[in-house]
Amino acid sequence: MKKSILLIVIMLAAVGTMQASNILVAYFSWGGNTKALAEEIQRQTGADIYRIEPAVPYPTDYNTLAYTIARNEKETNARPALKETNQDFSRYEYIFVGCPVWWFDAPMIMHTFLETYNFAGKTVIPFCTYYTAAYETLNDIVNATPNSNHLEGLGVSGASSYDSNAIGAWLRRIGLDQESTAIGSVEKTDKPVQSSIYNLNGQKVSDNGNTDGLAQGIYIMRGKKFYVK
Ligand SMILES: Cc1cc2nc3c(=O)[nH]c(=O)nc-3n(C[C@H](O)[C@H](O)[C@H](O)COP(=O)(O)O)c2cc1C
């Protein structure tokens, strides 16, 4: 009896400390390559995931899509309608925005999406998949979110699965792998934000953001890495 009460208390405590992710992976994918990359990013970050879909589905035939619909959308600077326009993304701080390269750029539906949802003040991380090269696609997403902060993006050759080590290395570089965000999440409470600093082993080395006396090296504050000289 005592044991089961203890178990319930532990479970309730665990639920109490669980928190919703503040990271979103929003992606558009026609053939599935970008979907697979988005899902790998989700797997490695613990993010929520959202698929951007057109109100009118694109044709399944490649030639019709590429040489008629997509080219026409680009030439006319179209804003193809979204299937959904009433999502609430306000609680996300970090938003991965991904798509395939279509005619050297992001598909026009990405512009509809980024103009519909306001990511001002949030941090946008672009990613894309391609056949030959990313060309201007990552810049296109950055330019379409002028009031957001940005982290280094990722463009990769499209595939049905991806090298998880390479994706992991990128996520660590930008401080959004699960280890870094778990450390950052220590501060996400209702209390006033303290700028605690952690070393790369996850040990707290400062309560108040003061770097005096810290040895030279990389540290983490509010989920972001920085360097002490
Ligand atoms: C309409 C269309 C245009 C494309 N234009 C390009 C391009 O300009 N450069 C390129 O490298 N790949 C291009 N591709 C290939 C896709 O970017 C690539 O196959 C991508 O991984 C597909 O992602 P998805 O499966 O998520 O749709 C194009 C594909 C389509 C359907």
PDB file of N, CA and C and ligand atoms in Angstrom, residues 28-35 62 65-67 70-71 99-105 129-135 156-159 162, ligand 1:
ATOM      1  N   PHE A  28       6.772  21.967 -45.309  1.00  0.00           N
ATOM      2  CA  PHE A  28       5.965  21.611 -46.471  1.00  0.00           C
ATOM      3  C   PHE A  28       6.735  20.531 -47.222  1.00  0.00           C
ATOM      4  N   SER A  29       6.024  19.530 -47.703  1.00  0.00           N
ATOM      5  CA  SER A  29       6.683  18.459 -48.452  1.00  0.00           C
ATOM      6  C   SER A  29       5.711  17.927 -49.497  1.00  0.00           C
ATOM      7  N   TRP A  30       6.188  17.818 -50.729  1.00  0.00           N
ATOM      8  CA  TRP A  30       5.327  17.253 -51.770  1.00  0.00           C
ATOM      9  C   TRP A  30       5.577  15.754 -51.908  1.00  0.00           C
ATOM     10  N   GLY A  31       6.865  15.376 -51.992  1.00  0.00           N
ATOM     11  CA  GLY A  31       7.187  13.977 -52.275  1.00  0.00           C
ATOM     12  C   GLY A  31       7.609  13.153 -51.073  1.00  0.00           C
ATOM     13  N   GLY A  32       7.780  13.788 -49.902  1.00  0.00           N
ATOM     14  CA  GLY A  32       8.118  13.029 -48.682  1.00  0.00           C
ATOM     15  C   GLY A  32       9.537  13.230 -48.185  1.00  0.00           C
ATOM     16  N   ASN A  33      10.445  13.780 -49.020  1.00  0.00           N
ATOM     17  CA  ASN A  33      11.838  13.963 -48.570  1.00  0.00           C
ATOM     18  C   ASN A  33      11.936  14.949 -47.407  1.00  0.00           C
ATOM     19  N   THR A  34      11.266  16.072 -47.545  1.00  0.00           N
ATOM     20  CA  THR A  34      11.345  17.091 -46.493  1.00  0.00           C
ATOM     21  C   THR A  34      10.596  16.619 -45.247  1.00  0.00           C
ATOM     22  N   LYS A  35       9.551  15.845 -45.463  1.00  0.00           N
ATOM     23  CA  LYS A  35       8.817  15.257 -44.321  1.00  0.00           C
ATOM     24  C   LYS A  35       9.764  14.379 -43.498  1.00  0.00           C
ATOM     25  N   TYR A  62       4.605  14.722 -61.550  1.00  0.00           N
ATOM     26  CA  TYR A  62       5.738  15.649 -61.421  1.00  0.00           C
ATOM     27  C   TYR A  62       5.764  16.713 -62.517  1.00  0.00           C
ATOM     28  N   LEU A  65       3.149  19.329 -62.079  1.00  0.00           N
ATOM     29  CA  LEU A  65       3.493  20.184 -60.942  1.00  0.00           C
ATOM     30  C   LEU A  65       4.635  21.122 -61.304  1.00  0.00           C
ATOM     31  N   ALA A  66       5.746  20.539 -61.783  1.00  0.00           N
ATOM     32  CA  ALA A  66       6.953  21.336 -61.981  1.00  0.00           C
ATOM     33  C   ALA A  66       6.793  22.362 -63.101  1.00  0.00           C
ATOM     34  N   TYR A  67       6.306  21.896 -64.271  1.00  0.00           N
ATOM     35  CA  TYR A  67       6.353  22.761 -65.452  1.00  0.00           C
ATOM     36  C   TYR A  67       5.091  23.589 -65.657  1.00  0.00           C
ATOM     37  N   ALA A  70       3.928  24.833 -60.410  1.00  0.00           N
ATOM     38  CA  ALA A  70       4.971  25.473 -59.592  1.00  0.00           C
ATOM     39  C   ALA A  70       5.633  26.617 -60.343  1.00  0.00           C
ATOM     40  N   ARG A  71       5.891  26.404 -61.632  1.00  0.00           N
ATOM     41  CA  ARG A  71       6.540  27.472 -62.395  1.00  0.00           C
ATOM     42  C   ARG A  71       5.624  28.684 -62.523  1.00  0.00           C
ATOM     43  N   CYS A  99      11.267  23.175 -46.300  1.00  0.00           N
ATOM     44  CA  CYS A  99      10.555  22.933 -47.565  1.00  0.00           C
ATOM     45  C   CYS A  99      11.524  22.340 -48.587  1.00  0.00           C
ATOM     46  N   PRO A 100      10.990  21.817 -49.673  1.00  0.00           N
ATOM     47  CA  PRO A 100      11.867  21.435 -50.789  1.00  0.00           C
ATOM     48  C   PRO A 100      12.257  22.675 -51.593  1.00  0.00           C
ATOM     49  N   VAL A 101      13.325  22.571 -52.364  1.00  0.00           N
ATOM     50  CA  VAL A 101      13.664  23.631 -53.323  1.00  0.00           C
ATOM     51  C   VAL A 101      12.754  23.451 -54.531  1.00  0.00           C
ATOM     52  N   TRP A 102      12.084  24.524 -54.907  1.00  0.00           N
ATOM     53  CA  TRP A 102      11.265  24.515 -56.130  1.00  0.00           C
ATOM     54  C   TRP A 102      11.754  25.657 -57.009  1.00  0.00           C
ATOM     55  N   TRP A 103      12.280  25.327 -58.134  1.00  0.00           N
ATOM     56  CA  TRP A 103      12.788  26.346 -59.052  1.00  0.00           C
ATOM     57  C   TRP A 103      13.716  27.317 -58.322  1.00  0.00           C
ATOM     58  N   PHE A 104      14.726  26.752 -57.663  1.00  0.00           N
ATOM     59  CA  PHE A 104      15.832  27.496 -57.021  1.00  0.00           C
ATOM     60  C   PHE A 104      15.433  28.245 -55.751  1.00  0.00           C
ATOM     61  N   ASP A 105      14.202  28.195 -55.355  1.00  0.00           N
ATOM     62  CA  ASP A 105      13.701  28.972 -54.212  1.00  0.00           C
ATOM     63  C   ASP A 105      12.770  28.121 -53.364  1.00  0.00           C
ATOM     64  N   THR A 129      15.355  20.587 -48.522  1.00  0.00           N
ATOM     65  CA  THR A 129      15.917  19.449 -49.256  1.00  0.00           C
ATOM     66  C   THR A 129      15.880  19.808 -50.739  1.00  0.00           C
ATOM     67  N   TYR A 130      16.832  19.225 -51.489  1.00  0.00           N
ATOM     68  CA  TYR A 130      16.943  19.587 -52.908  1.00  0.00           C
ATOM     69  C   TYR A 130      17.452  18.405 -53.720  1.00  0.00           C
ATOM     70  N   TYR A 131      17.456  18.582 -55.047  1.00  0.00           N
ATOM     71  CA  TYR A 131      18.045  17.578 -55.925  1.00  0.00           C
ATOM     72  C   TYR A 131      19.487  17.952 -56.263  1.00  0.00           C
ATOM     73  N   THR A 132      19.718  19.245 -56.617  1.00  0.00           N
ATOM     74  CA  THR A 132      21.054  19.694 -57.018  1.00  0.00           C
ATOM     75  C   THR A 132      21.719  20.559 -55.961  1.00  0.00           C
ATOM     76  N   ALA A 133      21.005  21.580 -55.505  1.00  0.00           N
ATOM     77  CA  ALA A 133      21.580  22.512 -54.531  1.00  0.00           C
ATOM     78  C   ALA A 133      20.458  23.300 -53.858  1.00  0.00           C
ATOM     79  N   ALA A 134      20.810  23.935 -52.720  1.00  0.00           N
ATOM     80  CA  ALA A 134      19.801  24.721 -51.977  1.00  0.00           C
ATOM     81  C   ALA A 134      19.539  26.073 -52.650  1.00  0.00           C
ATOM     82  N   TYR A 135      20.507  26.513 -53.488  1.00  0.00           N
ATOM     83  CA  TYR A 135      20.395  27.828 -54.130  1.00  0.00           C
ATOM     84  C   TYR A 135      19.995  28.878 -53.107  1.00  0.00           C
ATOM     85  N   VAL A 156      19.987  19.982 -47.424  1.00  0.00           N
ATOM     86  CA  VAL A 156      20.557  18.657 -47.705  1.00  0.00           C
ATOM     87  C   VAL A 156      19.912  18.051 -48.948  1.00  0.00           C
ATOM     88  N   SER A 157      20.659  17.177 -49.571  1.00  0.00           N
ATOM     89  CA  SER A 157      20.152  16.457 -50.731  1.00  0.00           C
ATOM     90  C   SER A 157      18.961  15.588 -50.294  1.00  0.00           C
ATOM     91  N   GLY A 158      17.866  15.686 -51.033  1.00  0.00           N
ATOM     92  CA  GLY A 158      16.631  15.014 -50.619  1.00  0.00           C
ATOM     93  C   GLY A 158      16.749  13.497 -50.596  1.00  0.00           C
ATOM     94  N   ALA A 159      16.177  12.877 -49.567  1.00  0.00           N
ATOM     95  CA  ALA A 159      16.231  11.419 -49.424  1.00  0.00           C
ATOM     96  C   ALA A 159      15.069  10.972 -48.550  1.00  0.00           C
ATOM     97  N   TYR A 162      17.870  10.226 -43.404  1.00  0.00           N
ATOM     98  CA  TYR A 162      19.015  11.131 -43.335  1.00  0.00           C
ATOM     99  C   TYR A 162      20.040  10.647 -42.318  1.00  0.00           C
TER     100      TYR A 162
HETATM  101  C1  LIG B   1       8.298  21.705 -58.695  1.00  0.00           C
HETATM  102  C2  LIG B   1       9.659  21.223 -58.336  1.00  0.00           C
HETATM  103  C3  LIG B   1      10.759  22.049 -58.574  1.00  0.00           C
HETATM  104  C4  LIG B   1      12.030  21.659 -58.196  1.00  0.00           C
HETATM  105  N1  LIG B   1      13.093  22.523 -58.398  1.00  0.00           N
HETATM  106  C5  LIG B   1      14.337  22.154 -57.969  1.00  0.00           C
HETATM  107  C6  LIG B   1      15.445  23.052 -58.128  1.00  0.00           C
HETATM  108  O1  LIG B   1      15.341  24.151 -58.659  1.00  0.00           O
HETATM  109  N2  LIG B   1      16.668  22.634 -57.681  1.00  0.00           N
HETATM  110  C7  LIG B   1      16.865  21.398 -57.085  1.00  0.00           C
HETATM  111  O2  LIG B   1      17.990  21.096 -56.699  1.00  0.00           O
HETATM  112  N3  LIG B   1      15.819  20.552 -56.908  1.00  0.00           N
HETATM  113  C8  LIG B   1      14.573  20.894 -57.331  1.00  0.00           C
HETATM  114  N4  LIG B   1      13.504  20.029 -57.159  1.00  0.00           N
HETATM  115  C9  LIG B   1      13.743  18.746 -56.452  1.00  0.00           C
HETATM  116  C10 LIG B   1      13.289  18.824 -55.007  1.00  0.00           C
HETATM  117  O3  LIG B   1      13.762  19.987 -54.364  1.00  0.00           O
HETATM  118  C11 LIG B   1      13.801  17.627 -54.184  1.00  0.00           C
HETATM  119  O4  LIG B   1      13.491  16.432 -54.823  1.00  0.00           O
HETATM  120  C12 LIG B   1      13.226  17.657 -52.783  1.00  0.00           C
HETATM  121  O5  LIG B   1      13.967  16.802 -51.930  1.00  0.00           O
HETATM  122  C13 LIG B   1      11.749  17.228 -52.768  1.00  0.00           C
HETATM  123  O6  LIG B   1      11.239  17.331 -51.454  1.00  0.00           O
HETATM  124  P1  LIG B   1       9.830  16.713 -51.062  1.00  0.00           P
HETATM  125  O7  LIG B   1       9.925  15.207 -51.328  1.00  0.00           O
HETATM  126  O8  LIG B   1       9.701  16.995 -49.588  1.00  0.00           O
HETATM  127  O9  LIG B   1       8.788  17.365 -51.871  1.00  0.00           O
HETATM  128  C14 LIG B   1      12.232  20.395 -57.577  1.00  0.00           C
HETATM  129  C15 LIG B   1      11.123  19.553 -57.376  1.00  0.00           C
HETATM  130  C16 LIG B   1       9.866  19.949 -57.750  1.00  0.00           C
HETATM  131  C17 LIG B   1       8.693  19.051 -57.499  1.00  0.00           C
END
